mmCIF file of C-alpha atoms in Angstrom:
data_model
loop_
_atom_site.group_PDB
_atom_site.id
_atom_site.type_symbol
_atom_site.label_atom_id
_atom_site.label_comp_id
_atom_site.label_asym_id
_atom_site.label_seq_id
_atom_site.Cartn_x
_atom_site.Cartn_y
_atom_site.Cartn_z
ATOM 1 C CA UNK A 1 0.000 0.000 0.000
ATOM 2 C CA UNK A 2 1.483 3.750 -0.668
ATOM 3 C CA UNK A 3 1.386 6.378 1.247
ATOM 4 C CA UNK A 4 -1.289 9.193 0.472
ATOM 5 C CA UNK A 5 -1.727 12.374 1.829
ATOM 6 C CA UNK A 6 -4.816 11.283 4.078
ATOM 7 C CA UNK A 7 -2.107 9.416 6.615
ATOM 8 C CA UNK A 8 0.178 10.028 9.690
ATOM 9 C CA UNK A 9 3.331 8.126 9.704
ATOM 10 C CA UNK A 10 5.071 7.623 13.026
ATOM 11 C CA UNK A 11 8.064 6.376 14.156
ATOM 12 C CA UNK A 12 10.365 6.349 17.618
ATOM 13 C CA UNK A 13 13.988 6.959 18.421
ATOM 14 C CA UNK A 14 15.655 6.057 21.859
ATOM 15 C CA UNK A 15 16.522 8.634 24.052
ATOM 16 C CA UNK A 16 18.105 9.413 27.478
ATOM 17 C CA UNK A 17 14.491 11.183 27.947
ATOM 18 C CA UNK A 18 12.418 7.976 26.285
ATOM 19 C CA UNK A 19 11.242 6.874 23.211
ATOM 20 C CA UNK A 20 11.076 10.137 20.870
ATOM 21 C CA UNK A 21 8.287 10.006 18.833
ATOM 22 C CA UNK A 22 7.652 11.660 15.678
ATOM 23 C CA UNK A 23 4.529 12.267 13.334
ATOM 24 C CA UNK A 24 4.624 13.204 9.725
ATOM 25 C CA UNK A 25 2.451 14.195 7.195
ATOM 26 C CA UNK A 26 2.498 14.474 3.677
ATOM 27 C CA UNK A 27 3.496 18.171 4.397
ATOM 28 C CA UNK A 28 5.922 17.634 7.351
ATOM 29 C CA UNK A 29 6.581 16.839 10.726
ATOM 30 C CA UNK A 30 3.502 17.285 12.995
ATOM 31 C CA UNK A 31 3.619 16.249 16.295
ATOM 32 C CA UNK A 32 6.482 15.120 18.656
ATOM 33 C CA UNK A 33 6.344 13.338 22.045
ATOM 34 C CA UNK A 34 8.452 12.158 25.208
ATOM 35 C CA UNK A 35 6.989 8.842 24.401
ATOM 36 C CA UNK A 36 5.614 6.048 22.411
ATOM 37 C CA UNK A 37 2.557 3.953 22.596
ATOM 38 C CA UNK A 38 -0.310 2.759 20.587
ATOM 39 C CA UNK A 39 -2.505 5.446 22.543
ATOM 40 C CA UNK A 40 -0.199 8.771 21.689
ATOM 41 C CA UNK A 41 -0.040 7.706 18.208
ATOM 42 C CA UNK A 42 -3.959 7.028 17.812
ATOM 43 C CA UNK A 43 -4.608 10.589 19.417
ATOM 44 C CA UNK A 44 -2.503 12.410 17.076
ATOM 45 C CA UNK A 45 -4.339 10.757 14.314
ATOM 46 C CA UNK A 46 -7.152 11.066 15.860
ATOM 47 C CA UNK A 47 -6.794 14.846 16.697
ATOM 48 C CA UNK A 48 -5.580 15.067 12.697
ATOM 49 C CA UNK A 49 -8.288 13.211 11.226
ATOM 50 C CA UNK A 50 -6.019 10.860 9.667
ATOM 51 C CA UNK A 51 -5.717 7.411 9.348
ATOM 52 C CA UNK A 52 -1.802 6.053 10.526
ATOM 53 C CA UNK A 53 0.339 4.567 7.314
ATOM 54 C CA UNK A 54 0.867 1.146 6.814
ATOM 55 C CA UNK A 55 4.784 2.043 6.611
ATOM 56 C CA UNK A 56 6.734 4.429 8.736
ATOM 57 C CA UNK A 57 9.626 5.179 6.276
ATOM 58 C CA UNK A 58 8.404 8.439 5.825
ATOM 59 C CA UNK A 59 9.598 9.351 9.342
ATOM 60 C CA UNK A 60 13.240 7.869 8.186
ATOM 61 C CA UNK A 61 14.607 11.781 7.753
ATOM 62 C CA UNK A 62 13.350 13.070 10.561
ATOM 63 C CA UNK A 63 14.287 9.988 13.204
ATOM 64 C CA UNK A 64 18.102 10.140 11.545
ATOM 65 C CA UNK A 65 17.483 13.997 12.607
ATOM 66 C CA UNK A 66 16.736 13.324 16.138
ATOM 67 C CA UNK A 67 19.353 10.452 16.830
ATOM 68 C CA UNK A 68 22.091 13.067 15.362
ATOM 69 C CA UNK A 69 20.883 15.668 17.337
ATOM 70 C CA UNK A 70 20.582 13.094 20.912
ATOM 71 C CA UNK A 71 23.833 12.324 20.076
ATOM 72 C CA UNK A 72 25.404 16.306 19.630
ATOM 73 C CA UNK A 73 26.085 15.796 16.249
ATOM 74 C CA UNK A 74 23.024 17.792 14.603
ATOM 75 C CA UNK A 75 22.546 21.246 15.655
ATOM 76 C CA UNK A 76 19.726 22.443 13.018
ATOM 77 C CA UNK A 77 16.747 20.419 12.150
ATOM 78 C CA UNK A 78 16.475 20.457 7.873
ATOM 79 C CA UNK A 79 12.826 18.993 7.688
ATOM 80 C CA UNK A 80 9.528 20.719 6.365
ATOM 81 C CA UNK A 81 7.405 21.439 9.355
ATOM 82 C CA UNK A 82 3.394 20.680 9.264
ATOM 83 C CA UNK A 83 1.752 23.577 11.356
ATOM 84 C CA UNK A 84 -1.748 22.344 11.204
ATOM 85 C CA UNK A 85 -2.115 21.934 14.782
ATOM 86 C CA UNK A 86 -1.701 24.954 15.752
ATOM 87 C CA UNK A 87 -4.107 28.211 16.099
ATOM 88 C CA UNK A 88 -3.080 31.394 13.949
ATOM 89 C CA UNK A 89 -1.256 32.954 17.612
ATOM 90 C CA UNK A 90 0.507 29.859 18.278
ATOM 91 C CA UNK A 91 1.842 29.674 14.639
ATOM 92 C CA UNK A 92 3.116 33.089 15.071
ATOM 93 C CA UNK A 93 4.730 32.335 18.224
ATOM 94 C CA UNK A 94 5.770 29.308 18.038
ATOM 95 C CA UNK A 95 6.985 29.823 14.390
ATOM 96 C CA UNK A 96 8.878 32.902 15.398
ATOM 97 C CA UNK A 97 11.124 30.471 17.829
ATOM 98 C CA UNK A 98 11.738 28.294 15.578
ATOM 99 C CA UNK A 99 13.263 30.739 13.444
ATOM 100 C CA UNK A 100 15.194 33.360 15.698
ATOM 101 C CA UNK A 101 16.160 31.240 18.303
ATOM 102 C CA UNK A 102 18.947 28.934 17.426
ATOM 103 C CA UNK A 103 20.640 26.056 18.996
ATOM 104 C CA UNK A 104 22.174 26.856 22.341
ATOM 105 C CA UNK A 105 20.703 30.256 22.891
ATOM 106 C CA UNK A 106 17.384 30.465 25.049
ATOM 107 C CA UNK A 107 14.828 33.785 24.809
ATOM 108 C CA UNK A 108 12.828 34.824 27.828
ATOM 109 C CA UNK A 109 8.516 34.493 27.472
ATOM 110 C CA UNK A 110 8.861 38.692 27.833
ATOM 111 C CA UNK A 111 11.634 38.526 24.913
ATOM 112 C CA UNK A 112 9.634 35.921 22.444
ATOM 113 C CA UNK A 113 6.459 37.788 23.435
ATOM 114 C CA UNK A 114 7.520 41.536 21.865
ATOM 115 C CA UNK A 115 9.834 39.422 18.934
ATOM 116 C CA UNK A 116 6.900 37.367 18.018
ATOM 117 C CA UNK A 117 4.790 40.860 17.896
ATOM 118 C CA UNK A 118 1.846 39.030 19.076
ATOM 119 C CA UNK A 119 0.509 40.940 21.804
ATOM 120 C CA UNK A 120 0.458 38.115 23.970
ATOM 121 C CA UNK A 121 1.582 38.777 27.112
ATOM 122 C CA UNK A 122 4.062 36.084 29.022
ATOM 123 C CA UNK A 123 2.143 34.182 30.683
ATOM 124 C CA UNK A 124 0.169 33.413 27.658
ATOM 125 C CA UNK A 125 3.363 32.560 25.929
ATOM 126 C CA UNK A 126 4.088 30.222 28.968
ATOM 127 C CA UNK A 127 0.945 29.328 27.757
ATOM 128 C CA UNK A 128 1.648 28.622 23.900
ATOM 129 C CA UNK A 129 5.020 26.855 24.883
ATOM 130 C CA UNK A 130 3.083 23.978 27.351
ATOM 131 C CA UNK A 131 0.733 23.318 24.058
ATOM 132 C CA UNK A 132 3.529 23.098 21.663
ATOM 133 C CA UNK A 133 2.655 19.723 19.525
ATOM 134 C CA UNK A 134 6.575 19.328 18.137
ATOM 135 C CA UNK A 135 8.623 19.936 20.979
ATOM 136 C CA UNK A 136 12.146 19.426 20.885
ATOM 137 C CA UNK A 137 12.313 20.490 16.720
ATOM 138 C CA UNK A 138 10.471 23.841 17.288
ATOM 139 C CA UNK A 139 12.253 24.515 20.804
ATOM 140 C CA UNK A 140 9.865 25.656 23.673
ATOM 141 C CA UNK A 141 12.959 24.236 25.834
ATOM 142 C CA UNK A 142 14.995 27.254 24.085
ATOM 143 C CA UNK A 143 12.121 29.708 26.273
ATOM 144 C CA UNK A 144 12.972 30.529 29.978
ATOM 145 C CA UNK A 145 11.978 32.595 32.797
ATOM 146 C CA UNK A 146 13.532 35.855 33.255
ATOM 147 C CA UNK A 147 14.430 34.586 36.616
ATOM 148 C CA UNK A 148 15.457 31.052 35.612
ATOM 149 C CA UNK A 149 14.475 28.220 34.088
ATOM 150 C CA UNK A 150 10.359 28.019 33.907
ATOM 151 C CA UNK A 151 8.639 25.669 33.471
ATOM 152 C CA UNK A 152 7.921 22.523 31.084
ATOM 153 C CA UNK A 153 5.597 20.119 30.002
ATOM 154 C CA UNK A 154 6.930 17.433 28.014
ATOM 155 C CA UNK A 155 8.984 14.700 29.168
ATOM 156 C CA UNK A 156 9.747 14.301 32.954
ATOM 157 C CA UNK A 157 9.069 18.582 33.248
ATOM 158 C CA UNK A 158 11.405 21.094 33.997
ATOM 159 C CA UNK A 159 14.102 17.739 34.175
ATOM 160 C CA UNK A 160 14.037 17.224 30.623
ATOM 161 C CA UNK A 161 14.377 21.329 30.008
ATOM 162 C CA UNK A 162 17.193 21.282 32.027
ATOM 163 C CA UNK A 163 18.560 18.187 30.203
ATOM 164 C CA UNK A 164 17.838 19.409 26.566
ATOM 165 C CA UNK A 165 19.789 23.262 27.434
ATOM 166 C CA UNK A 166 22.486 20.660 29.090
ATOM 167 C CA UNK A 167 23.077 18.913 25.487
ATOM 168 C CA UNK A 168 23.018 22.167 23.492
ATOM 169 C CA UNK A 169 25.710 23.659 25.794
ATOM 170 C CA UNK A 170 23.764 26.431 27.458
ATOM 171 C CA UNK A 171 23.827 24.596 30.765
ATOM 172 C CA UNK A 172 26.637 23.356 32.195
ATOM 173 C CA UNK A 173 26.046 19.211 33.277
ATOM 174 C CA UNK A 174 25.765 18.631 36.387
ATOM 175 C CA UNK A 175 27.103 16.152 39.038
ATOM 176 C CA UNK A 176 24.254 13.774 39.142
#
């Protein structure tokens, strides 16, 4: 069977922070998770309104991606991205970190709030970053508090943050 544009493909890559999992479209990568399961998966199709391909090798590009980048060899993601899940204000949020604020670097919510032009004030970007369906690849982790870290929802919390600022070199590593 071939792939159409009416499926989700989805496929995992092992992580010091779990299974990675990745969704992709015909027109990109669309979700990402701290996990996999048969229940994540049927969710984001289910919250798409697509049916899950028979074959995954249409996540092959973006799972190299992740592994590379897990492993401090990949410091830009090259893949389309599928913004479909997002609202209009999220897109222009979210879309306006993934393209100012590179790997390593970290903007405060007050900073990504007047760069993004939204008029959303910084809690609501706190907001837009917790609901961010491709973490990691657009980089809510990259978005702090002006007085440290803030928080996080994906993984294990503000843990995997910490972790993912550790492995692009803003944070030092720590003892334990």
């Amino acid at each position: 069977m071939v792939d159409s544009a009416d499926t989700v493909a989805f496929g995992s890559v092992p992580t010091e922070l779990g299974d990675v999992l990745a969704a992709v479209t015909a027109d990109g990568l669309v979700a990402t998770a701290f996990s996999d399961s048969p229940h994540i998966r049927a969710a984001i199709a289910a919250r798409l309104g697509l049916r899950e391909s028979p074959t995954p090798a249409r996540t092959d590009g973006i799972r190299t991606q992740l592994s590379r980048y897990f492993a401090g060899e990949l410091r830009e993601f090259d893949i389309e991205v599928d913004w479909r899940l997002m609202s209009e204000a999220q897109r222009r949020v979210l879309g306006t970190l993934y393209s100012t604020v590179p790997y390593g670097k970290v903007v405060t919510y007050g900073e990504l709030a007047a760069r993004s032009g939204s008029g959303i004030p910084p809690r609501g970007i706190g907001a837009i970053m917790g609901s961010n369906p491709i973490p990691i690849v657009v980089p809510c982790h990259r978005v702090v508090a002006g007085d440290g870290l803030g928080g996080f929802s994906g993984g294990t919390g503000v843990e995997s943050k910490r972790r993912l600022l550790t492995l692009e070199g803003y944070l030092p590593p720590t003892l334990f």
